[in-house]
mmCIF file of C-alpha atoms in Angstrom:
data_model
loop_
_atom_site.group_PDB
_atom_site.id
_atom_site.type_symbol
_atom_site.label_atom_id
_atom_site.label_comp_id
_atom_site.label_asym_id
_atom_site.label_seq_id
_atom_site.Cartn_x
_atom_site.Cartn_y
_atom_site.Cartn_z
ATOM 1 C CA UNK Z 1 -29.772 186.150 176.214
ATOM 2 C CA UNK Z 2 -32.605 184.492 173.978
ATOM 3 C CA UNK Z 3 -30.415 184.915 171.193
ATOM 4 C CA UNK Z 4 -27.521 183.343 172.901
ATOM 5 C CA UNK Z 5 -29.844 179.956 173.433
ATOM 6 C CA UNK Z 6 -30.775 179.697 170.419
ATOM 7 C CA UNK Z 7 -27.144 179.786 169.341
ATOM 8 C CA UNK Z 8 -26.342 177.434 171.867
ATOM 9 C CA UNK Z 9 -29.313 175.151 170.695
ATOM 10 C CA UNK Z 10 -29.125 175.295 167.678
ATOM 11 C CA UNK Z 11 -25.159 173.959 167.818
ATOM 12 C CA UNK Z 12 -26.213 171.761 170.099
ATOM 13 C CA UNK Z 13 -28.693 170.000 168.106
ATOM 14 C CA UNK Z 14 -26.249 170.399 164.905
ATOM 15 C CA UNK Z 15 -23.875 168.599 167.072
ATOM 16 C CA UNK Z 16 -26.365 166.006 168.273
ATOM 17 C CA UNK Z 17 -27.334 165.467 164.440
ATOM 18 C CA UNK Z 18 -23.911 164.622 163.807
ATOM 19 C CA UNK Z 19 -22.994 162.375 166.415
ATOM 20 C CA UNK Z 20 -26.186 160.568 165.369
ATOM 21 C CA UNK Z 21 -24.898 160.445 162.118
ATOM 22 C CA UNK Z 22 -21.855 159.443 162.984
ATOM 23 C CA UNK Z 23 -23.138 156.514 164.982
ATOM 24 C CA UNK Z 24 -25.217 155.056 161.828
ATOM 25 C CA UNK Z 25 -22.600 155.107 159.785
ATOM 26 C CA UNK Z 26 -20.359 153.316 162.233
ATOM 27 C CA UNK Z 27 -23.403 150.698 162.604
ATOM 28 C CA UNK Z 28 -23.384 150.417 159.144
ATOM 29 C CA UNK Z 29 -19.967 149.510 159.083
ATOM 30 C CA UNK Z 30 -20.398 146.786 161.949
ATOM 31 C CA UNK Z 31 -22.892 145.193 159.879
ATOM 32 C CA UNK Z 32 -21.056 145.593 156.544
ATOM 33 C CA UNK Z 33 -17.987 143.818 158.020
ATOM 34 C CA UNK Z 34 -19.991 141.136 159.730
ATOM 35 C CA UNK Z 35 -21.233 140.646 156.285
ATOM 36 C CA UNK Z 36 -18.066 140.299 154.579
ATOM 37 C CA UNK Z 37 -17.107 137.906 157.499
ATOM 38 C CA UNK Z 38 -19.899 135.642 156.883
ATOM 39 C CA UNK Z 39 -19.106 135.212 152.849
ATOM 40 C CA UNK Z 40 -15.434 134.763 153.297
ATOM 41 C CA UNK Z 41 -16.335 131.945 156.195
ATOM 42 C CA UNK Z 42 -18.558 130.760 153.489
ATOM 43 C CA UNK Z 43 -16.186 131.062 151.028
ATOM 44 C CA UNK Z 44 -14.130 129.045 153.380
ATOM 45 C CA UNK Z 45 -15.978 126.112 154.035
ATOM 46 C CA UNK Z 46 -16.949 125.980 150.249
ATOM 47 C CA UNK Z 47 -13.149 125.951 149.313
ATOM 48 C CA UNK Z 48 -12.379 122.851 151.941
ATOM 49 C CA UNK Z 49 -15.722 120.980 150.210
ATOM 50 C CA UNK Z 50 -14.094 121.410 147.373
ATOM 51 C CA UNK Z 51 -10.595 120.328 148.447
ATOM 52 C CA UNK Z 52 -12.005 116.827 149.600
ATOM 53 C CA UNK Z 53 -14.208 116.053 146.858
ATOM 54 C CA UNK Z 54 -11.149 116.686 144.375
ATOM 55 C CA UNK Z 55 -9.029 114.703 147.207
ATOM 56 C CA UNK Z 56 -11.560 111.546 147.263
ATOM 57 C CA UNK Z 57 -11.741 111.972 143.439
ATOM 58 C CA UNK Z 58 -8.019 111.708 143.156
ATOM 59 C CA UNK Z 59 -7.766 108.937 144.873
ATOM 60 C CA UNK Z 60 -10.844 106.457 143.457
ATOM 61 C CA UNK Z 61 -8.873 107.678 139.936
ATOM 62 C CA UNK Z 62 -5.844 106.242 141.605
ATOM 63 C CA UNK Z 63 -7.437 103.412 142.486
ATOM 64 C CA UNK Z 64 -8.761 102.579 138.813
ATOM 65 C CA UNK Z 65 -4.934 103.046 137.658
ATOM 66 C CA UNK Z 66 -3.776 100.678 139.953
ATOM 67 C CA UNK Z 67 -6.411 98.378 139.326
ATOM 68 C CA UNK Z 68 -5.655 98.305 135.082
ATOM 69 C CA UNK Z 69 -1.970 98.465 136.539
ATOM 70 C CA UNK Z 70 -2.650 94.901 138.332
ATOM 71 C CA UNK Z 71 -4.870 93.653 135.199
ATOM 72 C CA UNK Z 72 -1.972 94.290 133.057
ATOM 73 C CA UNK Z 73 0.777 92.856 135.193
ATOM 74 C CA UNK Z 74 2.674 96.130 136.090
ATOM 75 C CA UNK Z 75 2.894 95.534 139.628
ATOM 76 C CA UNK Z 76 5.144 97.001 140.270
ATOM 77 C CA UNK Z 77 3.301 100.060 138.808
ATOM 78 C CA UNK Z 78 0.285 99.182 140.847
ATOM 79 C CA UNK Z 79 2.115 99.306 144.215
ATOM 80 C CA UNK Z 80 3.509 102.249 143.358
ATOM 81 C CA UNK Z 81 0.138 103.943 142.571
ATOM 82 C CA UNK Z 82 -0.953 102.318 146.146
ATOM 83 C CA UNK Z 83 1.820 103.642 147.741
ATOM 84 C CA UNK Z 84 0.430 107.000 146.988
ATOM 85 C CA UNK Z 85 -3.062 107.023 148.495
ATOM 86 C CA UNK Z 86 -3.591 108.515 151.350
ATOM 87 C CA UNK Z 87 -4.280 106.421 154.483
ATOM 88 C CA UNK Z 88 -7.577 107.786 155.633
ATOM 89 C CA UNK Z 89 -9.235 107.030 152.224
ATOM 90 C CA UNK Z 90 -7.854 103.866 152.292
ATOM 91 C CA UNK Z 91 -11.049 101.098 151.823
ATOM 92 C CA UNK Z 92 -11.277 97.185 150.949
ATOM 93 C CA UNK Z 93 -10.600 98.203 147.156
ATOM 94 C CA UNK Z 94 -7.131 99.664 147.942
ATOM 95 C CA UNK Z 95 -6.484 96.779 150.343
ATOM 96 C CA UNK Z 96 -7.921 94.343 147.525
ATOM 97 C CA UNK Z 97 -5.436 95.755 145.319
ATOM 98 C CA UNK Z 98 -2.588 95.872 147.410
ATOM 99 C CA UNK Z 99 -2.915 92.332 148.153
ATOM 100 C CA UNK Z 100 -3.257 91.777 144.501
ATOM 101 C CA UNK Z 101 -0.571 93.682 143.510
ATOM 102 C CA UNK Z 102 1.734 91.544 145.969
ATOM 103 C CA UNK Z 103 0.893 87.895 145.414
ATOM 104 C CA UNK Z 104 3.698 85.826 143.455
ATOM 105 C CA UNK Z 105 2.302 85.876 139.628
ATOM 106 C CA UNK Z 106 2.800 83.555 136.839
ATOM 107 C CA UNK Z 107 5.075 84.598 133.384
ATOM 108 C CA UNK Z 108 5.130 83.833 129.930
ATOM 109 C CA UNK Z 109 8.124 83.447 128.649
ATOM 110 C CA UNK Z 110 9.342 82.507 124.835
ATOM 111 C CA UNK Z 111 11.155 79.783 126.057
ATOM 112 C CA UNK Z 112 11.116 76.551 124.258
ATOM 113 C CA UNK Z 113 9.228 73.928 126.789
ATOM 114 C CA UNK Z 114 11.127 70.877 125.552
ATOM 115 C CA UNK Z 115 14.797 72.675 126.027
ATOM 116 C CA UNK Z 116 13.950 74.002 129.208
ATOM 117 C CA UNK Z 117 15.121 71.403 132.281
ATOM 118 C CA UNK Z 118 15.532 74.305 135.154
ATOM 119 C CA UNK Z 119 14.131 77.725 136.229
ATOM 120 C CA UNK Z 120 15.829 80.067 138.795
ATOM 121 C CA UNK Z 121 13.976 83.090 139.772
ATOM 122 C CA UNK Z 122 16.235 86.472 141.545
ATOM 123 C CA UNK Z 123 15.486 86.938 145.000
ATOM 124 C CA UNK Z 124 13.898 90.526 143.865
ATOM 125 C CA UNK Z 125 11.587 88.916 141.426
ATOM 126 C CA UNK Z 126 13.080 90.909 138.145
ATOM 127 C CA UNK Z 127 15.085 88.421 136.550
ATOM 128 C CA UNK Z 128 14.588 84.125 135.671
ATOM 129 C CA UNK Z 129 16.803 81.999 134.164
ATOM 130 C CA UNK Z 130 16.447 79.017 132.486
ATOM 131 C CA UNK Z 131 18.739 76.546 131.442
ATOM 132 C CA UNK Z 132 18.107 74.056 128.500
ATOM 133 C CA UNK Z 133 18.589 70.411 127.704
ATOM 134 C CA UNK Z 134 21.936 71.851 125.172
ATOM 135 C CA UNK Z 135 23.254 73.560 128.370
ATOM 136 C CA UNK Z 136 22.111 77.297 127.125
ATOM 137 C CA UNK Z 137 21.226 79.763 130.192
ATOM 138 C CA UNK Z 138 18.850 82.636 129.205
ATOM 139 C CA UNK Z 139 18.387 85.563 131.173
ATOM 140 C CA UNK Z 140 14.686 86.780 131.273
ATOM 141 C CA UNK Z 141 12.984 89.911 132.408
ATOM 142 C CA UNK Z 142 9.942 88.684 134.612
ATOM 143 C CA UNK Z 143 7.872 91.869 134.266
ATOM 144 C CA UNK Z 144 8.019 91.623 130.338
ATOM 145 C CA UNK Z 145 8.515 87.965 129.371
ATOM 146 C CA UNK Z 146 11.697 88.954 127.283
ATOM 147 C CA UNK Z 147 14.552 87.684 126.927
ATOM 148 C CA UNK Z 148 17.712 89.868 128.186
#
């Protein structure tokens, strides 16, 4: 009968060992995949930081297009550039500049200034003419100043 207990203990505490065992490791794991969760949330928020700096980055890059776009006189160019910010980001420069890039400009053109008796500009702002004292018409291109 002794014998028999001591079997019987003996699995039972090989038994208990194991479920002990078993129980660490599965602690173990717990904490090992709480782990991983924290670095990928981590990871996460690190990739969104990331996102809106290169977002707010884009657009002040944008911004100093559109502004050389107005200095230069391609407003068309400039709106187009303003078109494309995003709303939210939208400060007093981009409003600056779209203002800017919509007021009525003046142009240089090669005409002669003693020829010239009348100007007519298109309604959509891309074409003048001009007609001379001699009773020429020229066609011009108001973004470039040439002639057509």
């Amino acid at each position: 009968f002794a014998l028999l207990v001591t079997i019987s203990l003996a699995a039972s505490l090989t038994l208990w060992r194991q479920a002990i065992d078993q129980r660490n490791r599965a602690d173990l794991q717990a904490v090992q995949a709480r782990q991983a969760r924290q670095i990928a949330e981590q990871e996460r928020t690190r990739a969104e930081i990331q996102a809106e700096q290169l977002r707010r980055t884009t657009y002040l890059k944008t911004i100093a297009l559109a502004q050389n776009a107005c200095e230069q006189k391609y407003l068309r160019q400039a709106q187009h550039l303003l078109d494309g910010c995003p709303t939210d980001l939208r400060g007093w420069e981009w409003n600056y500049l779209h203002r800017l890039s919509r007021q009525p400009t003046l142009m240089d053109i090669a005409a002669d200034p003693q020829r010239v008796v009348a100007i007519a500009v298109s309604p959509d702002g891309r074409r003048a003419v001009t007609g001379g004292s001699d009773g020429e018409l020229k066609i011009w291109n108001t973004e470039t100043g040439a002639p057509l």
